[in-house]
Coordinates of C-alpha atoms and ligand atoms in Angstrom, one line a residue:
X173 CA 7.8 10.5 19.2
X174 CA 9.9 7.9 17.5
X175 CA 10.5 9.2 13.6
X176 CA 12.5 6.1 12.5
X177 CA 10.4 2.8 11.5
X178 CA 10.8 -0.6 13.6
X179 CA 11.0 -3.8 12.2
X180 CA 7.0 -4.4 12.2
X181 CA 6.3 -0.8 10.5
X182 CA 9.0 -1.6 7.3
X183 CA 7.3 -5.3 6.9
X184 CA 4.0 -3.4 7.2
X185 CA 5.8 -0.6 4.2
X186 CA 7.0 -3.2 2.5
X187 CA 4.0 -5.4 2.1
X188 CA 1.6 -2.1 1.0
X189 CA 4.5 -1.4 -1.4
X190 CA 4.2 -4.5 -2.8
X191 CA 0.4 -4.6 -3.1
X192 CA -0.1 -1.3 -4.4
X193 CA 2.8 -2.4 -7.6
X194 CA -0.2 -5.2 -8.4
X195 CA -3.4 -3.3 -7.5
X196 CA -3.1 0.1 -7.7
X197 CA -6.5 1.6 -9.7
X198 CA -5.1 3.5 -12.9
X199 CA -6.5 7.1 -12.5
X200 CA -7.9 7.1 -15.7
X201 CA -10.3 4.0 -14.4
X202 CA -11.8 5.2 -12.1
X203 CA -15.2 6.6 -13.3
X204 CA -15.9 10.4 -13.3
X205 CA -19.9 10.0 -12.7
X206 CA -20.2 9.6 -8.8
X207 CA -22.6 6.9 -9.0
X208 CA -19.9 5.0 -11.2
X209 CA -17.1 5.9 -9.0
X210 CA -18.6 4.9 -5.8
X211 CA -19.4 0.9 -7.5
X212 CA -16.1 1.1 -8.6
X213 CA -14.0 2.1 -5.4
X214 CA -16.4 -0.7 -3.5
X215 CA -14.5 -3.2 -5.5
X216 CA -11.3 -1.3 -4.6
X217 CA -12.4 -1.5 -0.7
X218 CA -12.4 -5.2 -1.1
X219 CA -9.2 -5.8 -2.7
X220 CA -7.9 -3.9 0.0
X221 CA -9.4 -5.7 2.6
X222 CA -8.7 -8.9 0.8
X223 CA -5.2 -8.2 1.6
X224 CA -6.2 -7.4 5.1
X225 CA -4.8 -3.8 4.5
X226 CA -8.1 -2.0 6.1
X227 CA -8.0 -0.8 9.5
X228 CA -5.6 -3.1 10.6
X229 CA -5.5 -1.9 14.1
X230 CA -9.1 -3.4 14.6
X231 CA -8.7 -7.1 16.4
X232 CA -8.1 -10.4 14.5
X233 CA -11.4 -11.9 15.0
X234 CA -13.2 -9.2 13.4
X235 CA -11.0 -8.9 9.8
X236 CA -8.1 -6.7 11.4
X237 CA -4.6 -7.4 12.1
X238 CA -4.8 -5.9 16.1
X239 CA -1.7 -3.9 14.6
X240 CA -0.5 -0.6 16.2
X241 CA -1.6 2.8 15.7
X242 CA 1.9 3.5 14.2
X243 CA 1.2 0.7 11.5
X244 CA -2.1 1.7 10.5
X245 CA -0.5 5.3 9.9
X246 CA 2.3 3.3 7.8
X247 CA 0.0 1.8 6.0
X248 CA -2.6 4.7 5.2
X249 CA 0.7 7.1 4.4
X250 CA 1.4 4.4 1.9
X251 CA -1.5 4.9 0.4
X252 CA -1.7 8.5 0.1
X253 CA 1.6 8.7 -1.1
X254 CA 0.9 6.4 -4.0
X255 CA -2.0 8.3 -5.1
X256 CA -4.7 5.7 -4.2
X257 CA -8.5 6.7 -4.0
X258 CA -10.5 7.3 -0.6
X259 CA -12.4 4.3 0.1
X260 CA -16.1 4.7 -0.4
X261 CA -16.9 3.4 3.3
X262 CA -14.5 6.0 5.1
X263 CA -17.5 7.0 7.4
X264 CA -17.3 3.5 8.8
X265 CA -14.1 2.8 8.8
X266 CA -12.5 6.0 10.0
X267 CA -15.7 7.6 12.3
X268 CA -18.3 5.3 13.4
X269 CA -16.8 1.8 13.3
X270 CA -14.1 3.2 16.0
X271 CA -16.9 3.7 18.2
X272 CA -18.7 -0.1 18.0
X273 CA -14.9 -1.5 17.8
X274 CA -14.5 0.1 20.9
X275 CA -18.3 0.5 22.5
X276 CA -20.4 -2.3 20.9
X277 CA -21.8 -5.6 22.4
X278 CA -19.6 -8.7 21.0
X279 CA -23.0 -9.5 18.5
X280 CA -22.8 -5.8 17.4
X281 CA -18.9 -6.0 16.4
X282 CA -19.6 -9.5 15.0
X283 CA -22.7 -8.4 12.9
X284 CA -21.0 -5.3 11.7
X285 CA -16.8 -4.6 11.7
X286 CA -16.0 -7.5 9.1
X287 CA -18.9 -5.6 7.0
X288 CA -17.6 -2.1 7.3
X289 CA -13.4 -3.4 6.5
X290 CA -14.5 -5.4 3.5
X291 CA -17.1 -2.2 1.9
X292 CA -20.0 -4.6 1.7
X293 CA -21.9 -2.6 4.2
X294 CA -21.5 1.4 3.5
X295 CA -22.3 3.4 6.6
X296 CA -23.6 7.1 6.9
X297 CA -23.7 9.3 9.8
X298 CA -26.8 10.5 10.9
X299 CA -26.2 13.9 13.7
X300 CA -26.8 17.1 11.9
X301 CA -30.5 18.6 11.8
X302 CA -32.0 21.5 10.1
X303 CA -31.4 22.9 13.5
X304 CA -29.0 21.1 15.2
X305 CA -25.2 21.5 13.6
X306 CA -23.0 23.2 15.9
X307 CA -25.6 23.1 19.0
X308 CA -26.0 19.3 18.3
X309 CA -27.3 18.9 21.8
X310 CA -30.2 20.6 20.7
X311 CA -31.6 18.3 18.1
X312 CA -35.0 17.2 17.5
X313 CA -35.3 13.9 15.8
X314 CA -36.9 11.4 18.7
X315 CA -36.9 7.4 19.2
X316 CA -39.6 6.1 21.6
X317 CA -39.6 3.6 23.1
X318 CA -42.3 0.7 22.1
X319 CA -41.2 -2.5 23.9
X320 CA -38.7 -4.4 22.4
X321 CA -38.4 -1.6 19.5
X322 CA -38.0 2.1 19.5
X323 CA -39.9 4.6 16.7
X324 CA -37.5 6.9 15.1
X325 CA -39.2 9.9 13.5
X326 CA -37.4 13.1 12.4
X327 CA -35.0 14.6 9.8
X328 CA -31.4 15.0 9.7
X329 CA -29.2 16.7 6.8
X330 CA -25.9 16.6 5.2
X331 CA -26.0 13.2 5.9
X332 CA -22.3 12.0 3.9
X333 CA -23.2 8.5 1.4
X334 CA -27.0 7.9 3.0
X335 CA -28.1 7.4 -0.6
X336 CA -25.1 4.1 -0.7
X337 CA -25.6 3.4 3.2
X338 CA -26.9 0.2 4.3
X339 CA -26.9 1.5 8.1
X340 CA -26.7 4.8 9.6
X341 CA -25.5 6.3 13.2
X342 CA -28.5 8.3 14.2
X343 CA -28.7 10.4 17.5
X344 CA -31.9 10.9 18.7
X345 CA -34.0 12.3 21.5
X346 CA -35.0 9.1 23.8
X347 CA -36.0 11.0 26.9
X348 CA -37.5 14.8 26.0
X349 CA -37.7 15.7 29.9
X350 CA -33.7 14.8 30.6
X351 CA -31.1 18.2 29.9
X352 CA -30.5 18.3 26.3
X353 CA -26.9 16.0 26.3
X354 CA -28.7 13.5 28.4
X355 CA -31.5 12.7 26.7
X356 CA -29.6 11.0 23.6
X357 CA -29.3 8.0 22.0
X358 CA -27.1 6.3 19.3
X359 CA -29.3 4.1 17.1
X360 CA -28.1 1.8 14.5
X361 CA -30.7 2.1 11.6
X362 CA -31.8 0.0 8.6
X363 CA -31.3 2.0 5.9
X364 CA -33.9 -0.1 4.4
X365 CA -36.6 -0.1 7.0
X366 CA -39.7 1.8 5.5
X367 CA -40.3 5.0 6.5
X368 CA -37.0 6.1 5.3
X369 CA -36.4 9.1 2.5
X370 CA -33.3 9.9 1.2
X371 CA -33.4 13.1 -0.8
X372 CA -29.9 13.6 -2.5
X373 CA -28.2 17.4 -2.4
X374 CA -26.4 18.2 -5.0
X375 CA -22.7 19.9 -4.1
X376 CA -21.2 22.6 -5.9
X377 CA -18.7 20.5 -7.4
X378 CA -21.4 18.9 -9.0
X379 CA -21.2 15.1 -6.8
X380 CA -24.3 14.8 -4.5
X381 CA -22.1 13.4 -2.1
X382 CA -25.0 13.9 1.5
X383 CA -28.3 14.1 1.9
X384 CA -31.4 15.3 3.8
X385 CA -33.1 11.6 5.8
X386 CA -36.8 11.5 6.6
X387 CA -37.6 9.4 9.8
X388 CA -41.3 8.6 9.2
X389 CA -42.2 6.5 12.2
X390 CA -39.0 3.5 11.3
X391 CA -39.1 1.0 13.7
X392 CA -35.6 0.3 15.1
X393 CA -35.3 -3.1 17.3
X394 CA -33.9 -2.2 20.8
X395 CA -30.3 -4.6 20.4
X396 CA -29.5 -1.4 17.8
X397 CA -29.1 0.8 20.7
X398 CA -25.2 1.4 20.9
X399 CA -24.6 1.6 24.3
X400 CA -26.5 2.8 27.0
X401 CA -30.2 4.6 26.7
X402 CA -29.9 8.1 27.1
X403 CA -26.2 7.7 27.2
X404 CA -25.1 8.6 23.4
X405 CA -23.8 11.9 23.9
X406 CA -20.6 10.6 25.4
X407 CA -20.6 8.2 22.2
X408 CA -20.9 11.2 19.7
X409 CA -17.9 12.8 21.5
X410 CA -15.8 9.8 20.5
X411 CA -17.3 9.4 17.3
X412 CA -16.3 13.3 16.2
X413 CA -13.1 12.9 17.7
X414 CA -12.5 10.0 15.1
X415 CA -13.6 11.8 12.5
X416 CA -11.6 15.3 13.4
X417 CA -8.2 13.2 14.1
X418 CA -6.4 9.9 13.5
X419 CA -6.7 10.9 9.7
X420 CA -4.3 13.9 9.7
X421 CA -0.9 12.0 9.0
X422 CA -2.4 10.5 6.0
X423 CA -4.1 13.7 5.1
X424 CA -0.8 15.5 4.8
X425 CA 0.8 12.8 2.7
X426 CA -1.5 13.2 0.1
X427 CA -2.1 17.3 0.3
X428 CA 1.6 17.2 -0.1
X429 CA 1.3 14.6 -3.2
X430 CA -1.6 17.1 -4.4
X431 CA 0.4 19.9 -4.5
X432 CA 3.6 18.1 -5.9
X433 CA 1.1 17.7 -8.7
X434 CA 0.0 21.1 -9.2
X435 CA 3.5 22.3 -9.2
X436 CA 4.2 20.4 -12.2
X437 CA 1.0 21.2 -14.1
X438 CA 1.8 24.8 -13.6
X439 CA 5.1 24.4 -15.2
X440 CA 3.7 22.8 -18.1
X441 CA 1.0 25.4 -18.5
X442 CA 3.7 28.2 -18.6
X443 CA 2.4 30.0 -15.0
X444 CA 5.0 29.2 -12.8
X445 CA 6.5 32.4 -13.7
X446 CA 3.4 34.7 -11.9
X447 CA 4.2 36.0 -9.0
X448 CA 0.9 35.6 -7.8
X449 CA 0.9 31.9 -8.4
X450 CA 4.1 31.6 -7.0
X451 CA 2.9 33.3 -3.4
X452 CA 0.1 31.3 -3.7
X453 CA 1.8 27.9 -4.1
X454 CA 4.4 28.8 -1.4
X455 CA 1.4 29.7 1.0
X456 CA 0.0 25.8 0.4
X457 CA 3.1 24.6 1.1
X458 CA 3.8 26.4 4.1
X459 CA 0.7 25.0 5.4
X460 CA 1.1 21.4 4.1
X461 CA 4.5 21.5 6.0
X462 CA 3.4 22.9 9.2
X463 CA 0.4 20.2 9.0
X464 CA 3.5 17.6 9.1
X465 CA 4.9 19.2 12.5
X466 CA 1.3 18.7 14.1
X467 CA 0.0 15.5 13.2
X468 CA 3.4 14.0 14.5
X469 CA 2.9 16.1 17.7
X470 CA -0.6 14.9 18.3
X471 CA 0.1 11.4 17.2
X472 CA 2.8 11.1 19.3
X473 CA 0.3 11.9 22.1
X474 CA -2.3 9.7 20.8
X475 CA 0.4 6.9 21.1
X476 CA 1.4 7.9 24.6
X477 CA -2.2 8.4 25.6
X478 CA -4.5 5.8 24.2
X479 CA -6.4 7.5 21.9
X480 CA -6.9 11.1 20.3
X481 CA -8.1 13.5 22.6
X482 CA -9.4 17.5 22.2
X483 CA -5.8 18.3 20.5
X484 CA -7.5 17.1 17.6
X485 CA -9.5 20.5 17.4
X486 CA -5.7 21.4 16.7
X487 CA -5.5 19.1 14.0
X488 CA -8.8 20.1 12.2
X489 CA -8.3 23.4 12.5
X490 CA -4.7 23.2 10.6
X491 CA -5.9 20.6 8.4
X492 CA -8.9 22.3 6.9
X493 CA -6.4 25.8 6.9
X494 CA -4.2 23.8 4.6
X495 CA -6.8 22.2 2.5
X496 CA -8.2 25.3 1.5
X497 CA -4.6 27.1 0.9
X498 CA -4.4 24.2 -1.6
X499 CA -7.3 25.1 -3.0
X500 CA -6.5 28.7 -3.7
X501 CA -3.3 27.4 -5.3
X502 CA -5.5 25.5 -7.7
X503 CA -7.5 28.3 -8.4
X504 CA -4.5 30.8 -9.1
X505 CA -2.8 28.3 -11.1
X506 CA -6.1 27.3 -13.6
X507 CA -6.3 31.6 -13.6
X508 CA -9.5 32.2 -15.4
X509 CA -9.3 28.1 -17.3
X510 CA -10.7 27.3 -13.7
X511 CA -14.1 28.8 -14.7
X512 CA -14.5 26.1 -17.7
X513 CA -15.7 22.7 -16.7
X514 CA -13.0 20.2 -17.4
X515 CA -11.0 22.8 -17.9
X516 CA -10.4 25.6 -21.1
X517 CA -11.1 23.8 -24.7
X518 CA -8.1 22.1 -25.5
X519 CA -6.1 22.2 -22.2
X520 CA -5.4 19.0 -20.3
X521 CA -5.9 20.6 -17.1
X522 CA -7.1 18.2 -14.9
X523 CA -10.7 18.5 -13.3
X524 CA -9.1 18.0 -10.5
X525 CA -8.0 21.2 -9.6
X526 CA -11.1 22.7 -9.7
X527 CA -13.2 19.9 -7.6
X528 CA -10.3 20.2 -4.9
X529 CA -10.8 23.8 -4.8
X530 CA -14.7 23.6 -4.7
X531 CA -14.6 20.7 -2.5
X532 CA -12.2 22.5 0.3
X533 CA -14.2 25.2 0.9
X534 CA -16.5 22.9 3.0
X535 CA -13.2 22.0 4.8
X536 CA -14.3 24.6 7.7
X537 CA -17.5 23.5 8.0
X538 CA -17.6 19.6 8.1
X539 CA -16.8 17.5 11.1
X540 CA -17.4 20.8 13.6
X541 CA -16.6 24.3 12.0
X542 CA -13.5 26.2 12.4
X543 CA -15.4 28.5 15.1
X544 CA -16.9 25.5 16.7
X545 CA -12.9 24.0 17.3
X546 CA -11.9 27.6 17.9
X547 CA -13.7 27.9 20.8
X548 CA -12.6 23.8 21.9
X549 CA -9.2 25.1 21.6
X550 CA -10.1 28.3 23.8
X551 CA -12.0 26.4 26.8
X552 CA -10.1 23.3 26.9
X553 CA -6.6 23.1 25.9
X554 CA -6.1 27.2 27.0
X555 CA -8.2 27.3 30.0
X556 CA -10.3 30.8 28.8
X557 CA -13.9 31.2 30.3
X558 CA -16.6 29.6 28.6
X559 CA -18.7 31.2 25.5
X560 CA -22.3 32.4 26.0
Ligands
FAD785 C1 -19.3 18.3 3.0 C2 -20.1 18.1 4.3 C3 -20.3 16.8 4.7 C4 -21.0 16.6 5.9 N1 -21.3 15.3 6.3 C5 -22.1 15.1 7.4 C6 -22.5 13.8 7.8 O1 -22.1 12.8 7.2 N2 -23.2 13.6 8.9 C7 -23.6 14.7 9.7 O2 -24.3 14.5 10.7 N3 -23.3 16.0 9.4 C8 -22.5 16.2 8.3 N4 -22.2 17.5 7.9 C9 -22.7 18.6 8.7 C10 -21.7 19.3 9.5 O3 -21.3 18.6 10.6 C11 -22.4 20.6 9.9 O4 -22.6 21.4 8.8 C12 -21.5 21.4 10.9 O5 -21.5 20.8 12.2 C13 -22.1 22.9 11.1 O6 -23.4 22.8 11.4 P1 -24.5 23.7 10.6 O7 -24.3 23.5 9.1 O8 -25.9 23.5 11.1 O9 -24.1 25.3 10.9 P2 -24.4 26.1 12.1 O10 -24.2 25.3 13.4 O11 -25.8 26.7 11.9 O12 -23.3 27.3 12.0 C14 -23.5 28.4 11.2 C15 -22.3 29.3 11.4 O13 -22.3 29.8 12.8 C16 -21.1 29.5 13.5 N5 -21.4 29.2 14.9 C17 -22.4 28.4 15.3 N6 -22.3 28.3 16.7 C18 -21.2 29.1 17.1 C19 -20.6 29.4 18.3 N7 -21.1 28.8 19.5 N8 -19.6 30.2 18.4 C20 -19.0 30.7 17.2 N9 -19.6 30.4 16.0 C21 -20.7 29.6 15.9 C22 -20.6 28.3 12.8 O14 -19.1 28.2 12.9 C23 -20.9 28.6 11.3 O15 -20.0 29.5 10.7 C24 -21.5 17.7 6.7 C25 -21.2 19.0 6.3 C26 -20.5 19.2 5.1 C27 -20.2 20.6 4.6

């Protein structure tokens, strides 16, 4: 893989540079309160898009640039690097937009992508059940098929921004009698039809970032159907691809801007003298370093190839390891401060550390568990015979 920037990639630097010295949200701005931070970061979406800095490798006509790969991960390592926030409608930008860029009608792209870059429309993902989160194939929620409609009825959980969602991505049963991957649809639903009921969970780290979704008879018109009928399951497969890959050279920007951070807070809070603190900060960044390695490796082979394929499982795997290495850092370096809220009285620890530390810890679980790539890595990049 080429390491040095061409020509397009430094105008691309250059002109996120410059945006970022204007527009950049002050840290201290952005709300605490998740409510308040998700209005807020909306408004930040836009900007961004305003400058046509959002997924520029989507096409022209729909709010993109028709950039390359390599640009967009100029321009999201930018970002990281400067310390700017996630954008609130990362579901549809970085995992189910992809898939109606690339799989929509033309009225689907036109109705939706310009929605999704600018943040107006927030989009959720709708796969995991109750019962169906590894064994996805296996779940339960079912759309029939009522002329030029379909009736959704069902429940799915840990459903990422559903209470701010103005659409969801649901999978759901469309013919009961086909094999389980078979019988699948992908359904683009109203988030305000009736029959919908979003009950927030609340997180450890105290954001209810998902929630459970009732389906109570919702009637979904039939040009919602992405794709074929019964044909979804290949469309989840690209869906969690997106969502397991392209985002790993950004990701390691800002882990390593993260633990940049920490470093220097432990030196101001006396502890980078602890041994244990030191092993522990070394061990992140190991991690963050070796994540480096591999995202240029499977980027590289994105590039060559067309798109991510199953070396992602690589990526996750690596990514989430690192994530939660961070974490532990966080945790050693707070020592027992990390048990206060905010931190002890007095100390200007940021919060930070500890929501990164909570937050990680579901780093193994979202976007297909470390077991579940695991056991990707063992069938289909080393050839081993399948698990029962
Ligand atoms: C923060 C967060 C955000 C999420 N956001 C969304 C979202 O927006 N939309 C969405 O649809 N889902 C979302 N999820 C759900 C996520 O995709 C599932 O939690 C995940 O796929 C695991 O499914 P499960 O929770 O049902 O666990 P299970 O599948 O029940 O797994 C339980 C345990 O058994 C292990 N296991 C299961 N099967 C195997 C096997 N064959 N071999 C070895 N081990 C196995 C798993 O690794 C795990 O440790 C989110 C989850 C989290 C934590």
């Amino acid at each position: 893989m080429r390491l040095t920037p061409n020509e397009a990639e430094l105008r691309i630097r250059d002109e996120v540079r410059a945006f970022l010295a204007e527009h950049l949200p002050p840290a201290e701005e952005i709300p605490d309160d998740f409510d308040a931070r998700v209005a807020y970061l909306r408004g930040w979406q836009r900007q961004l898009h305003e400058a046509r800095l959002v997924n520029v490798t989507w096409p022209e006509e729909y709010g993109g640039r028709g950039a390359t790969l390599m640009e967009q991960i100029v321009v999201n390592q930018e970002l990281a690097r400067a310390g700017a926030p996630a954008l609130p409608g990362e579901v549809g930008l970085d995992v189910v937009g992809p898939t109606i860029v690339e799989q929509g009608t033309a009225e689907q792209k036109a109705r939706y992508v310009k929605r999704i870059l600018s943040g107006e429309d927030i989009w959720c993902q709708g796969f995991s059940e109750p019962n169906a989160g590894s064994d996805l194939a296996s779940l339960r929620t079912r759309a029939e098929e009522a002329g030029d409609h379909f009736v959704l009825t069902g429940q799915k959980t840990w459903t990422s921004w559903a209470q701010y969602a103005s659409w969801c991505a649901v999978l759901a049963r469309t013919d009961p009698d086909a094999p389980t991957h078979r019988g699948i649809s992908y359904l683009i639903v109203d988030m305000t039809s009736p029959g919908i009921e979003i009950r927030p969970l609340v997180q450890m780290t105290g954001d209810a970032e998902f929630s459970e979704v009732f389906f109570d008879g919702v009637v979904v018109p039939r040009e919602n159907l992405l794709g074929e009928l019964n044909g979804g399951w290949k469309l989840a497969m690209h869906t969690l691809t997106n969502e397991r890959g392209p985002v790993v050279l950004s990701h390691q920007v800002k882990l390593r801007v993260a633990l940049d951070g920490l470093v220097a807070d432990a030196a101001r809070l006396g502890r980078l003298d602890d041994p244990q603190v030191q092993a522990s900060l070394a061990r992140a960044d190991v991690a963050i370093e070796v994540l480096r390695h591999q995202a240029y490796r499977s980027m590289g082979r994105a590039i060559a190839h067309g798109g991510a394929g199953v070396e992602t499982s690589v990526d996750k795997l690596m990514m989430a390891s690192a994530d939660q290495l961070l974490g532990d850092a966080c945790l050693a370096v707070l020592g027992p401060h990390a048990v206060w809220p905010g931190g002890a009285p007095g100390d200007t620890t940021p919060r930070a550390w500890q929501h990164t530390y909570l937050y990680y810890r579901a780093a193994t679980i979202y976007g297909g568990t470390a077991q579940i790539q695991k056991n990707i890595v063992a069938e289909r990049i080393l050839g081993l015979p399948r698990a029962t």
